[in-house]
PDB file of C-alpha atoms in Angstrom:
ATOM      1  CA  MET Z 165     106.431  53.985 114.266  1.00  0.00           C
ATOM      2  CA  ASN Z 166     106.249  52.267 110.966  1.00  0.00           C
ATOM      3  CA  ASN Z 167     103.012  50.692 111.420  1.00  0.00           C
ATOM      4  CA  LEU Z 168     101.464  54.165 112.777  1.00  0.00           C
ATOM      5  CA  ILE Z 169     102.747  55.676 109.386  1.00  0.00           C
ATOM      6  CA  LYS Z 170     101.208  53.085 107.444  1.00  0.00           C
ATOM      7  CA  LYS Z 171      97.733  53.741 109.259  1.00  0.00           C
ATOM      8  CA  SER Z 172      98.144  57.413 108.718  1.00  0.00           C
ATOM      9  CA  ARG Z 173      98.672  57.202 105.029  1.00  0.00           C
ATOM     10  CA  LYS Z 174      95.538  54.892 104.736  1.00  0.00           C
ATOM     11  CA  LEU Z 175      93.679  57.478 106.813  1.00  0.00           C
ATOM     12  CA  VAL Z 176      94.749  60.320 104.610  1.00  0.00           C
ATOM     13  CA  GLU Z 177      93.786  58.481 101.533  1.00  0.00           C
ATOM     14  CA  ASN Z 178      90.222  58.437 102.711  1.00  0.00           C
ATOM     15  CA  PHE Z 179      90.039  62.049 102.404  1.00  0.00           C
ATOM     16  CA  MET Z 180      92.260  62.515  99.441  1.00  0.00           C
ATOM     17  CA  HIS Z 181      90.165  59.839  97.295  1.00  0.00           C
ATOM     18  CA  SER Z 182      86.846  60.886  98.413  1.00  0.00           C
ATOM     19  CA  ALA Z 183      85.088  64.208  97.733  1.00  0.00           C
ATOM     20  CA  LYS Z 184      82.202  63.407  99.924  1.00  0.00           C
ATOM     21  CA  ILE Z 185      84.382  62.608 103.016  1.00  0.00           C
ATOM     22  CA  SER Z 186      86.189  65.724 102.442  1.00  0.00           C
ATOM     23  CA  LYS Z 187      82.885  67.850 102.310  1.00  0.00           C
ATOM     24  CA  LYS Z 188      81.991  66.113 105.447  1.00  0.00           C
ATOM     25  CA  LEU Z 189      85.421  67.129 107.030  1.00  0.00           C
ATOM     26  CA  LYS Z 190      84.970  70.711 106.003  1.00  0.00           C
ATOM     27  CA  ALA Z 191      81.838  70.829 107.709  1.00  0.00           C
ATOM     28  CA  VAL Z 192      83.136  69.511 110.982  1.00  0.00           C
ATOM     29  CA  GLN Z 193      86.175  71.806 110.751  1.00  0.00           C
ATOM     30  CA  LEU Z 194      83.873  74.884 110.574  1.00  0.00           C
ATOM     31  CA  GLN Z 195      81.771  73.421 113.329  1.00  0.00           C
ATOM     32  CA  LEU Z 196      84.894  73.145 115.589  1.00  0.00           C
ATOM     33  CA  GLY Z 197      86.419  76.482 114.438  1.00  0.00           C
ATOM     34  CA  ILE Z 198      89.514  74.076 113.335  1.00  0.00           C
ATOM     35  CA  PRO Z 199      91.792  75.593 110.480  1.00  0.00           C
ATOM     36  CA  VAL Z 200      89.992  74.344 107.125  1.00  0.00           C
ATOM     37  CA  HIS Z 201      92.995  72.721 105.829  1.00  0.00           C
ATOM     38  CA  ARG Z 202      93.180  69.580 103.443  1.00  0.00           C
ATOM     39  CA  MET Z 203      95.158  66.617 104.325  1.00  0.00           C
ATOM     40  CA  VAL Z 204      98.874  66.140 103.191  1.00  0.00           C
ATOM     41  CA  GLN Z 205      99.660  62.716 101.680  1.00  0.00           C
ATOM     42  CA  ASP Z 206     103.433  62.124 102.173  1.00  0.00           C
ATOM     43  CA  GLU Z 207     105.910  61.236  99.617  1.00  0.00           C
ATOM     44  CA  PRO Z 208     108.219  58.454 100.618  1.00  0.00           C
ATOM     45  CA  THR Z 209     111.412  59.932  98.599  1.00  0.00           C
ATOM     46  CA  ARG Z 210     110.979  62.956 101.157  1.00  0.00           C
ATOM     47  CA  TRP Z 211     111.103  62.542 104.678  1.00  0.00           C
ATOM     48  CA  ASN Z 212     109.888  65.887 105.783  1.00  0.00           C
ATOM     49  CA  SER Z 213     106.382  65.215 103.940  1.00  0.00           C
ATOM     50  CA  THR Z 214     105.907  62.312 106.412  1.00  0.00           C
ATOM     51  CA  TYR Z 215     106.377  65.021 109.106  1.00  0.00           C
ATOM     52  CA  TYR Z 216     103.969  67.047 107.582  1.00  0.00           C
ATOM     53  CA  MET Z 217     101.277  64.436 107.022  1.00  0.00           C
ATOM     54  CA  LEU Z 218     101.561  63.765 110.981  1.00  0.00           C
ATOM     55  CA  LYS Z 219     101.479  67.375 112.002  1.00  0.00           C
ATOM     56  CA  ARG Z 220      98.319  67.861 109.792  1.00  0.00           C
ATOM     57  CA  LEU Z 221      96.684  64.813 111.294  1.00  0.00           C
ATOM     58  CA  LEU Z 222      97.389  66.138 114.820  1.00  0.00           C
ATOM     59  CA  GLU Z 223      95.982  69.477 113.852  1.00  0.00           C
ATOM     60  CA  GLN Z 224      92.748  67.969 112.615  1.00  0.00           C
ATOM     61  CA  LYS Z 225      92.399  65.286 115.251  1.00  0.00           C
ATOM     62  CA  ASP Z 226      89.468  66.518 116.919  1.00  0.00           C
ATOM     63  CA  ALA Z 227      87.710  66.967 113.621  1.00  0.00           C
ATOM     64  CA  ILE Z 228      88.657  63.306 112.486  1.00  0.00           C
ATOM     65  CA  VAL Z 229      87.483  61.946 115.830  1.00  0.00           C
ATOM     66  CA  LEU Z 230      84.227  63.712 115.633  1.00  0.00           C
ATOM     67  CA  LEU Z 231      83.581  62.737 112.247  1.00  0.00           C
ATOM     68  CA  SER Z 232      84.190  59.215 112.763  1.00  0.00           C
ATOM     69  CA  SER Z 233      82.138  59.047 115.921  1.00  0.00           C
ATOM     70  CA  LYS Z 234      79.333  60.466 114.184  1.00  0.00           C
ATOM     71  CA  GLY Z 235      79.085  57.571 111.622  1.00  0.00           C
ATOM     72  CA  ASP Z 236      78.485  59.950 108.672  1.00  0.00           C
ATOM     73  CA  ALA Z 237      81.750  58.928 107.070  1.00  0.00           C
ATOM     74  CA  ILE Z 238      83.104  55.314 107.231  1.00  0.00           C
ATOM     75  CA  LEU Z 239      87.007  55.663 107.463  1.00  0.00           C
ATOM     76  CA  SER Z 240      89.263  52.451 106.718  1.00  0.00           C
ATOM     77  CA  VAL Z 241      91.201  53.243 109.575  1.00  0.00           C
ATOM     78  CA  ASP Z 242      90.245  53.913 113.191  1.00  0.00           C
ATOM     79  CA  MET Z 243      92.956  55.716 115.296  1.00  0.00           C
ATOM     80  CA  ILE Z 244      92.888  54.553 119.016  1.00  0.00           C
ATOM     81  CA  PRO Z 245      94.480  56.949 121.896  1.00  0.00           C
ATOM     82  CA  ASP Z 246      97.621  55.332 121.925  1.00  0.00           C
ATOM     83  CA  ASP Z 247      98.185  56.275 118.015  1.00  0.00           C
ATOM     84  CA  TRP Z 248      97.336  59.763 118.587  1.00  0.00           C
ATOM     85  CA  LYS Z 249      99.741  60.008 121.591  1.00  0.00           C
ATOM     86  CA  THR Z 250     102.793  58.113 119.509  1.00  0.00           C
ATOM     87  CA  MET Z 251     102.174  60.388 116.759  1.00  0.00           C
ATOM     88  CA  GLU Z 252     102.439  63.600 118.865  1.00  0.00           C
ATOM     89  CA  PHE Z 253     105.650  62.186 120.378  1.00  0.00           C
ATOM     90  CA  GLY Z 254     107.037  61.420 116.880  1.00  0.00           C
ATOM     91  CA  VAL Z 255     106.239  64.952 115.556  1.00  0.00           C
ATOM     92  CA  GLN Z 256     107.976  66.412 118.493  1.00  0.00           C
ATOM     93  CA  LEU Z 257     110.898  64.378 117.909  1.00  0.00           C
ATOM     94  CA  LEU Z 258     110.965  65.008 114.068  1.00  0.00           C
ATOM     95  CA  GLU Z 259     110.323  68.791 114.447  1.00  0.00           C
ATOM     96  CA  ILE Z 260     114.057  69.767 115.134  1.00  0.00           C
ATOM     97  CA  PHE Z 261     114.954  67.932 111.981  1.00  0.00           C
ATOM     98  CA  GLU Z 262     112.651  69.836 109.916  1.00  0.00           C
ATOM     99  CA  THR Z 263     113.553  73.093 111.374  1.00  0.00           C
ATOM    100  CA  ALA Z 264     117.432  72.567 110.732  1.00  0.00           C
ATOM    101  CA  THR Z 265     116.671  71.360 107.202  1.00  0.00           C
ATOM    102  CA  ASN Z 266     114.798  74.589 106.569  1.00  0.00           C
ATOM    103  CA  GLN Z 267     117.244  76.680 108.108  1.00  0.00           C
ATOM    104  CA  LEU Z 268     120.001  75.107 105.935  1.00  0.00           C
ATOM    105  CA  SER Z 269     117.922  75.595 102.849  1.00  0.00           C
ATOM    106  CA  LYS Z 270     117.295  79.281 103.087  1.00  0.00           C
ATOM    107  CA  GLU Z 271     118.856  81.403 100.236  1.00  0.00           C
ATOM    108  CA  ASN Z 272     121.035  83.405 102.932  1.00  0.00           C
ATOM    109  CA  SER Z 273     122.328  80.139 104.727  1.00  0.00           C
ATOM    110  CA  THR Z 274     126.149  79.501 104.679  1.00  0.00           C
ATOM    111  CA  ILE Z 275     128.493  76.494 105.488  1.00  0.00           C
ATOM    112  CA  SER Z 276     129.243  78.238 108.743  1.00  0.00           C
ATOM    113  CA  GLU Z 277     125.877  77.117 110.142  1.00  0.00           C
ATOM    114  CA  ILE Z 278     126.369  73.167 109.476  1.00  0.00           C
ATOM    115  CA  ILE Z 279     128.305  72.436 112.927  1.00  0.00           C
ATOM    116  CA  PRO Z 280     126.142  74.575 115.122  1.00  0.00           C
ATOM    117  CA  LEU Z 281     123.112  72.649 113.062  1.00  0.00           C
ATOM    118  CA  ILE Z 282     124.479  69.357 113.911  1.00  0.00           C
ATOM    119  CA  HIS Z 283     125.228  69.874 117.599  1.00  0.00           C
ATOM    120  CA  THR Z 284     121.901  71.629 118.386  1.00  0.00           C
ATOM    121  CA  VAL Z 285     120.222  68.902 116.627  1.00  0.00           C
ATOM    122  CA  MET Z 286     122.085  66.015 118.351  1.00  0.00           C
ATOM    123  CA  LYS Z 287     121.776  67.603 122.072  1.00  0.00           C
ATOM    124  CA  VAL Z 288     117.856  68.557 121.537  1.00  0.00           C
ATOM    125  CA  THR Z 289     117.243  64.938 120.195  1.00  0.00           C
ATOM    126  CA  LYS Z 290     119.244  63.322 123.171  1.00  0.00           C
ATOM    127  CA  ASN Z 291     117.243  65.556 125.516  1.00  0.00           C
ATOM    128  CA  GLN Z 292     113.643  64.808 124.025  1.00  0.00           C
ATOM    129  CA  ASP Z 293     111.697  62.905 126.441  1.00  0.00           C
ATOM    130  CA  VAL Z 294     109.847  60.110 124.605  1.00  0.00           C
ATOM    131  CA  SER Z 295     109.244  57.676 127.646  1.00  0.00           C
ATOM    132  CA  GLY Z 296     106.137  56.023 127.295  1.00  0.00           C
ATOM    133  CA  SER Z 297     105.562  56.554 123.646  1.00  0.00           C
ATOM    134  CA  GLY Z 298     107.286  53.355 122.288  1.00  0.00           C
ATOM    135  CA  LEU Z 299     109.569  55.724 120.278  1.00  0.00           C
ATOM    136  CA  MET Z 300     112.996  54.945 122.156  1.00  0.00           C
ATOM    137  CA  GLY Z 301     113.965  53.009 119.388  1.00  0.00           C
ATOM    138  CA  LEU Z 302     113.348  55.562 116.544  1.00  0.00           C
ATOM    139  CA  LYS Z 303     115.051  58.121 119.048  1.00  0.00           C
ATOM    140  CA  ASN Z 304     118.153  55.875 119.347  1.00  0.00           C
ATOM    141  CA  ASP Z 305     117.983  55.171 115.558  1.00  0.00           C
ATOM    142  CA  LEU Z 306     118.087  59.001 114.806  1.00  0.00           C
ATOM    143  CA  ILE Z 307     120.866  59.633 117.168  1.00  0.00           C
ATOM    144  CA  SER Z 308     123.011  56.569 115.779  1.00  0.00           C
ATOM    145  CA  SER Z 309     122.346  58.011 111.990  1.00  0.00           C
ATOM    146  CA  MET Z 310     123.702  61.202 112.991  1.00  0.00           C
ATOM    147  CA  LYS Z 311     126.688  59.924 114.419  1.00  0.00           C
ATOM    148  CA  ARG Z 312     127.237  57.589 111.655  1.00  0.00           C
ATOM    149  CA  ARG Z 313     126.921  60.487 109.095  1.00  0.00           C
ATOM    150  CA  TYR Z 314     128.840  62.789 110.869  1.00  0.00           C
ATOM    151  CA  PRO Z 315     131.145  61.234 113.121  1.00  0.00           C
ATOM    152  CA  SER Z 316     133.428  64.224 113.509  1.00  0.00           C
ATOM    153  CA  VAL Z 317     132.110  67.361 111.765  1.00  0.00           C
ATOM    154  CA  GLU Z 318     134.524  69.492 113.489  1.00  0.00           C
ATOM    155  CA  ALA Z 319     137.494  67.749 112.058  1.00  0.00           C
ATOM    156  CA  ASN Z 320     136.471  69.319 108.856  1.00  0.00           C
ATOM    157  CA  LEU Z 321     138.748  72.463 108.764  1.00  0.00           C
ATOM    158  CA  THR Z 322     136.702  74.052 106.098  1.00  0.00           C
ATOM    159  CA  LEU Z 323     133.255  73.940 108.034  1.00  0.00           C
ATOM    160  CA  ALA Z 324     135.390  74.546 111.264  1.00  0.00           C
ATOM    161  CA  CYS Z 325     137.238  77.657 109.927  1.00  0.00           C
ATOM    162  CA  ALA Z 326     133.928  78.963 108.370  1.00  0.00           C
ATOM    163  CA  THR Z 327     131.910  78.653 111.673  1.00  0.00           C
ATOM    164  CA  ILE Z 328     134.660  80.479 113.705  1.00  0.00           C
ATOM    165  CA  LEU Z 329     134.482  83.427 110.973  1.00  0.00           C
ATOM    166  CA  ASP Z 330     130.832  83.566 111.414  1.00  0.00           C
ATOM    167  CA  PRO Z 331     130.308  86.434 114.016  1.00  0.00           C
ATOM    168  CA  ARG Z 332     127.175  84.637 115.453  1.00  0.00           C
ATOM    169  CA  PHE Z 333     129.052  81.668 116.323  1.00  0.00           C
ATOM    170  CA  LYS Z 334     132.731  81.963 116.605  1.00  0.00           C
ATOM    171  CA  ASP Z 335     134.382  79.256 118.842  1.00  0.00           C
ATOM    172  CA  LEU Z 336     131.117  78.818 120.866  1.00  0.00           C
ATOM    173  CA  PRO Z 337     129.901  75.438 119.381  1.00  0.00           C
ATOM    174  CA  PHE Z 338     133.092  73.626 119.400  1.00  0.00           C
ATOM    175  CA  GLN Z 339     133.109  70.390 121.479  1.00  0.00           C
ATOM    176  CA  SER Z 340     136.679  69.514 120.699  1.00  0.00           C
ATOM    177  CA  GLN Z 341     139.455  71.648 121.786  1.00  0.00           C
ATOM    178  CA  ASP Z 342     141.961  69.940 119.502  1.00  0.00           C
ATOM    179  CA  HIS Z 343     139.781  70.692 116.508  1.00  0.00           C
ATOM    180  CA  LEU Z 344     139.167  74.269 117.566  1.00  0.00           C
ATOM    181  CA  LEU Z 345     142.906  74.505 117.913  1.00  0.00           C
ATOM    182  CA  ALA Z 346     143.594  73.064 114.293  1.00  0.00           C
ATOM    183  CA  ALA Z 347     140.908  75.360 112.953  1.00  0.00           C
ATOM    184  CA  LYS Z 348     142.712  78.538 114.449  1.00  0.00           C
ATOM    185  CA  ASN Z 349     145.986  77.508 113.144  1.00  0.00           C
ATOM    186  CA  LYS Z 350     144.489  76.979 109.832  1.00  0.00           C
ATOM    187  CA  LEU Z 351     142.975  80.350 109.728  1.00  0.00           C
ATOM    188  CA  LEU Z 352     146.656  81.832 110.784  1.00  0.00           C
ATOM    189  CA  ARG Z 353     148.162  80.234 107.561  1.00  0.00           C
ATOM    190  CA  GLU Z 354     145.536  81.567 105.740  1.00  0.00           C
ATOM    191  CA  MET Z 355     146.133  84.908 107.061  1.00  0.00           C
ATOM    192  CA  GLU Z 356     149.794  85.132 107.018  1.00  0.00           C
ATOM    193  CA  GLY Z 357     150.531  82.839 103.883  1.00  0.00           C
ATOM    194  CA  GLU Z 358     151.889  79.356 104.213  1.00  0.00           C
ATOM    195  CA  ASP Z 359     155.514  80.450 103.521  1.00  0.00           C
ATOM    196  CA  SER Z 360     155.929  82.927 106.466  1.00  0.00           C
ATOM    197  CA  PHE Z 361     153.795  80.649 108.789  1.00  0.00           C
ATOM    198  CA  ASN Z 362     156.772  78.563 110.027  1.00  0.00           C
ATOM    199  CA  SER Z 363     158.241  81.643 111.707  1.00  0.00           C
ATOM    200  CA  ARG Z 364     155.303  82.579 113.629  1.00  0.00           C
ATOM    201  CA  ILE Z 365     154.153  81.618 117.042  1.00  0.00           C
ATOM    202  CA  HIS Z 366     151.362  78.964 117.086  1.00  0.00           C
ATOM    203  CA  TRP Z 367     148.228  79.166 119.600  1.00  0.00           C
ATOM    204  CA  THR Z 368     149.303  77.473 122.881  1.00  0.00           C
ATOM    205  CA  ASP Z 369     147.054  75.411 125.166  1.00  0.00           C
ATOM    206  CA  SER Z 370     145.628  76.956 128.389  1.00  0.00           C
ATOM    207  CA  SER Z 371     143.069  76.206 130.936  1.00  0.00           C
ATOM    208  CA  THR Z 372     141.509  79.637 130.829  1.00  0.00           C
ATOM    209  CA  THR Z 373     138.063  80.234 129.594  1.00  0.00           C
ATOM    210  CA  SER Z 374     136.177  82.895 127.425  1.00  0.00           C
ATOM    211  CA  GLY Z 375     132.909  83.242 125.767  1.00  0.00           C
ATOM    212  CA  VAL Z 376     130.140  85.659 125.716  1.00  0.00           C
ATOM    213  CA  PRO Z 377     126.614  84.590 126.356  1.00  0.00           C
ATOM    214  CA  VAL Z 378     124.184  85.352 123.432  1.00  0.00           C
ATOM    215  CA  SER Z 379     120.927  86.913 123.925  1.00  0.00           C
ATOM    216  CA  VAL Z 380     118.208  85.665 121.725  1.00  0.00           C
ATOM    217  CA  GLU Z 381     114.605  86.890 121.523  1.00  0.00           C
ATOM    218  CA  GLU Z 382     112.410  84.350 119.877  1.00  0.00           C
ATOM    219  CA  SER Z 383     109.968  86.122 117.628  1.00  0.00           C
ATOM    220  CA  SER Z 384     108.924  83.415 114.683  1.00  0.00           C
ATOM    221  CA  LYS Z 385     109.408  79.902 113.866  1.00  0.00           C
ATOM    222  CA  GLU Z 386     112.746  80.532 112.069  1.00  0.00           C
ATOM    223  CA  GLN Z 387     114.075  82.229 115.090  1.00  0.00           C
ATOM    224  CA  GLY Z 388     113.104  79.171 117.377  1.00  0.00           C
ATOM    225  CA  PHE Z 389     115.969  76.949 116.311  1.00  0.00           C
ATOM    226  CA  TRP Z 390     118.783  79.519 117.055  1.00  0.00           C
ATOM    227  CA  THR Z 391     117.066  80.034 120.135  1.00  0.00           C
ATOM    228  CA  ARG Z 392     117.466  76.541 121.088  1.00  0.00           C
ATOM    229  CA  TYR Z 393     121.246  76.870 119.906  1.00  0.00           C
ATOM    230  CA  ALA Z 394     121.571  79.797 122.246  1.00  0.00           C
ATOM    231  CA  GLU Z 395     120.110  77.821 125.209  1.00  0.00           C
ATOM    232  CA  ILE Z 396     122.963  75.250 124.406  1.00  0.00           C
ATOM    233  CA  PHE Z 397     125.943  77.238 123.799  1.00  0.00           C
ATOM    234  CA  SER Z 398     125.602  80.519 125.331  1.00  0.00           C
ATOM    235  CA  GLN Z 399     127.406  79.451 128.538  1.00  0.00           C
ATOM    236  CA  SER Z 400     131.178  80.128 128.800  1.00  0.00           C
ATOM    237  CA  SER Z 401     133.028  77.311 127.013  1.00  0.00           C
ATOM    238  CA  PRO Z 402     137.076  76.709 127.307  1.00  0.00           C
ATOM    239  CA  VAL Z 403     139.206  77.869 124.614  1.00  0.00           C
ATOM    240  CA  GLN Z 404     143.211  77.993 124.235  1.00  0.00           C
ATOM    241  CA  GLN Z 405     144.494  81.397 124.863  1.00  0.00           C
ATOM    242  CA  PRO Z 406     147.086  82.429 122.419  1.00  0.00           C
ATOM    243  CA  THR Z 407     150.530  83.809 122.494  1.00  0.00           C
ATOM    244  CA  LEU Z 408     149.658  87.073 121.056  1.00  0.00           C
ATOM    245  CA  VAL Z 409     151.841  87.647 118.038  1.00  0.00           C
ATOM    246  CA  GLY Z 410     150.914  89.492 114.650  1.00  0.00           C
ATOM    247  CA  TYR Z 411     148.000  87.577 113.054  1.00  0.00           C
ATOM    248  CA  ALA Z 412     147.120  85.583 116.251  1.00  0.00           C
ATOM    249  CA  GLU Z 413     146.612  88.962 118.083  1.00  0.00           C
ATOM    250  CA  GLU Z 414     143.959  90.020 115.420  1.00  0.00           C
ATOM    251  CA  LEU Z 415     142.095  86.679 115.647  1.00  0.00           C
ATOM    252  CA  GLU Z 416     142.058  86.716 119.281  1.00  0.00           C
ATOM    253  CA  GLN Z 417     140.575  90.102 119.273  1.00  0.00           C
ATOM    254  CA  TYR Z 418     138.026  89.011 116.805  1.00  0.00           C
ATOM    255  CA  LEU Z 419     136.892  86.142 119.240  1.00  0.00           C
ATOM    256  CA  GLN Z 420     136.707  88.352 122.259  1.00  0.00           C
ATOM    257  CA  GLU Z 421     133.997  90.451 120.821  1.00  0.00           C
ATOM    258  CA  GLN Z 422     130.545  89.604 121.594  1.00  0.00           C
ATOM    259  CA  PRO Z 423     128.920  87.170 119.208  1.00  0.00           C
ATOM    260  CA  LEU Z 424     125.918  88.481 117.118  1.00  0.00           C
ATOM    261  CA  ASN Z 425     122.549  87.372 117.421  1.00  0.00           C
ATOM    262  CA  PRO Z 426     122.225  83.884 115.936  1.00  0.00           C
ATOM    263  CA  ASN Z 427     119.017  84.950 114.079  1.00  0.00           C
ATOM    264  CA  GLN Z 428     120.843  87.964 112.416  1.00  0.00           C
ATOM    265  CA  ALA Z 429     122.294  86.126 109.201  1.00  0.00           C
ATOM    266  CA  ASP Z 430     121.413  89.077 107.020  1.00  0.00           C
ATOM    267  CA  MET Z 431     124.226  90.900 109.329  1.00  0.00           C
ATOM    268  CA  LEU Z 432     127.127  88.975 108.090  1.00  0.00           C
ATOM    269  CA  GLY Z 433     127.822  91.178 104.984  1.00  0.00           C
ATOM    270  CA  SER Z 434     127.519  94.362 106.828  1.00  0.00           C
ATOM    271  CA  TYR Z 435     129.719  93.128 109.842  1.00  0.00           C
ATOM    272  CA  TRP Z 436     132.501  92.228 107.594  1.00  0.00           C
ATOM    273  CA  PHE Z 437     132.290  95.124 105.286  1.00  0.00           C
ATOM    274  CA  SER Z 438     132.792  97.693 108.439  1.00  0.00           C
ATOM    275  CA  SER Z 439     135.197  95.246 110.290  1.00  0.00           C
ATOM    276  CA  PRO Z 440     138.254  96.437 111.486  1.00  0.00           C
ATOM    277  CA  HIS Z 441     139.814  93.100 111.156  1.00  0.00           C
ATOM    278  CA  LEU Z 442     141.094  93.804 107.579  1.00  0.00           C
ATOM    279  CA  ARG Z 443     143.312  90.655 107.241  1.00  0.00           C
ATOM    280  CA  LEU Z 444     140.507  88.320 108.703  1.00  0.00           C
ATOM    281  CA  LYS Z 445     138.141  89.943 106.678  1.00  0.00           C
ATOM    282  CA  GLN Z 446     139.979  88.547 103.412  1.00  0.00           C
ATOM    283  CA  VAL Z 447     139.783  85.015 104.766  1.00  0.00           C
ATOM    284  CA  ALA Z 448     135.746  85.395 105.617  1.00  0.00           C
ATOM    285  CA  LYS Z 449     135.242  86.373 101.901  1.00  0.00           C
ATOM    286  CA  LYS Z 450     136.793  82.770 101.233  1.00  0.00           C
ATOM    287  CA  TYR Z 451     134.789  80.632 103.740  1.00  0.00           C
ATOM    288  CA  LEU Z 452     131.287  82.192 104.255  1.00  0.00           C
ATOM    289  CA  CYS Z 453     129.811  80.586 101.173  1.00  0.00           C
ATOM    290  CA  LEU Z 454     126.656  78.957 100.590  1.00  0.00           C
ATOM    291  CA  PRO Z 455     126.338  75.099 101.336  1.00  0.00           C
ATOM    292  CA  PRO Z 456     126.247  72.625  98.397  1.00  0.00           C
ATOM    293  CA  SER Z 457     122.633  71.854  97.649  1.00  0.00           C
ATOM    294  CA  THR Z 458     120.098  71.434  94.965  1.00  0.00           C
ATOM    295  CA  VAL Z 459     117.445  73.407  96.760  1.00  0.00           C
ATOM    296  CA  PHE Z 460     117.961  76.581  94.784  1.00  0.00           C
ATOM    297  CA  SER Z 461     118.180  74.847  91.623  1.00  0.00           C
ATOM    298  CA  GLU Z 462     115.064  73.109  92.123  1.00  0.00           C
ATOM    299  CA  ARG Z 463     113.153  76.337  93.282  1.00  0.00           C
ATOM    300  CA  LEU Z 464     114.169  77.734  90.126  1.00  0.00           C
ATOM    301  CA  PHE Z 465     112.648  75.165  88.299  1.00  0.00           C
ATOM    302  CA  SER Z 466     109.466  75.186  90.348  1.00  0.00           C
ATOM    303  CA  ALA Z 467     109.272  79.010  89.525  1.00  0.00           C
ATOM    304  CA  ALA Z 468     109.705  78.181  85.816  1.00  0.00           C
ATOM    305  CA  GLY Z 469     107.058  75.669  86.184  1.00  0.00           C
ATOM    306  CA  ASN Z 470     104.484  78.022  88.004  1.00  0.00           C
ATOM    307  CA  ILE Z 471     105.133  80.753  85.123  1.00  0.00           C
ATOM    308  CA  CYS Z 472     104.784  78.430  82.185  1.00  0.00           C
ATOM    309  CA  ASP Z 473     101.781  76.041  82.741  1.00  0.00           C
ATOM    310  CA  GLN Z 474      98.928  74.877  80.647  1.00  0.00           C
ATOM    311  CA  LYS Z 475      97.076  77.979  80.367  1.00  0.00           C
ATOM    312  CA  ARG Z 476     100.323  79.791  79.337  1.00  0.00           C
ATOM    313  CA  ASN Z 477     102.151  77.219  77.250  1.00  0.00           C
ATOM    314  CA  ARG Z 478     102.580  79.487  74.247  1.00  0.00           C
ATOM    315  CA  LEU Z 479     105.430  81.767  75.869  1.00  0.00           C
ATOM    316  CA  ASP Z 480     108.495  82.505  73.938  1.00  0.00           C
ATOM    317  CA  PRO Z 481     111.497  80.809  75.794  1.00  0.00           C
ATOM    318  CA  GLU Z 482     113.321  84.171  75.902  1.00  0.00           C
ATOM    319  CA  ARG Z 483     110.489  85.736  77.753  1.00  0.00           C
ATOM    320  CA  ILE Z 484     110.341  82.844  79.996  1.00  0.00           C
ATOM    321  CA  LYS Z 485     113.732  83.555  80.931  1.00  0.00           C
ATOM    322  CA  MET Z 486     113.075  87.256  81.418  1.00  0.00           C
ATOM    323  CA  LEU Z 487     110.073  86.282  83.828  1.00  0.00           C
ATOM    324  CA  VAL Z 488     111.775  83.847  85.879  1.00  0.00           C
ATOM    325  CA  PHE Z 489     114.546  86.201  86.280  1.00  0.00           C
ATOM    326  CA  GLN Z 490     112.187  88.861  87.592  1.00  0.00           C
ATOM    327  CA  ASN Z 491     110.518  86.533  89.744  1.00  0.00           C
ATOM    328  CA  LYS Z 492     113.660  85.529  91.502  1.00  0.00           C
ATOM    329  CA  ASN Z 493     115.496  88.826  91.714  1.00  0.00           C
ATOM    330  CA  LEU Z 494     112.859  91.609  91.868  1.00  0.00           C
ATOM    331  CA  LYS Z 495     111.160  91.070  95.482  1.00  0.00           C
TER     332      LYS Z 495
END
């Protein structure tokens, strides 16, 4: 894969550094009815830029092959059929990572999405068929890296509690019943207070099962990720039945409700605002927060850069602040 990426970079450089070749490419694009898009140069510090570069090359494959075969443009790299095949498999393998990255970078994302995201990425990657593409090593490296970075994400009680309190997920994504049990007990302590918790009855283990299938309609690329999540976790999954006492009964009633559509992130606020689970609602306010990320601040800097450019470099600092505020809030 590394050799393919190097060849792809050299190929893209032909179009990025030569106006003559770029003009000929545009003519071929129009001739074939292919989207008139420029090539994408990857940035080594951003892995998804490599994905975008390979994806754009695949989009323009017919135009590149025709341009090269005509002899009108001399390209420094000649892609063979095996290269295109490997590139196609590589893009398919990396697509789920790019989708998950975008999903967690949204302004309405919450930490409750982390556990479902990681489990979905792992399962989709394991199920990818890359036989005959020479990418089995890359697939194994991706899986090993995920396991090394997130050895037991469910053991993080903050993330586990947030996932349970998200009405889209609840207890469906959990793979470890021990971690699920610990998260439920943590929520009980949050609900009734640490001092009185010792006098309450904890959740008890049982072999019964529960779970409600989630129906998802894919209408956009953003919904595609949660469609895959629903396909994986919509089946009934084993959970512990509690001895219903006080707060435990309220939590159990919440878990027995049908989960929301995973694509309905904008429904979280309205769900808890009108929820009858008053004590659980107070705990949800604490856990359903934004994931720690620099994405939002980087977007803010980018907005400021778009407003204050070379042609508008004499704006008053106070006015720039007002324009940035309007840009990010008046939409």
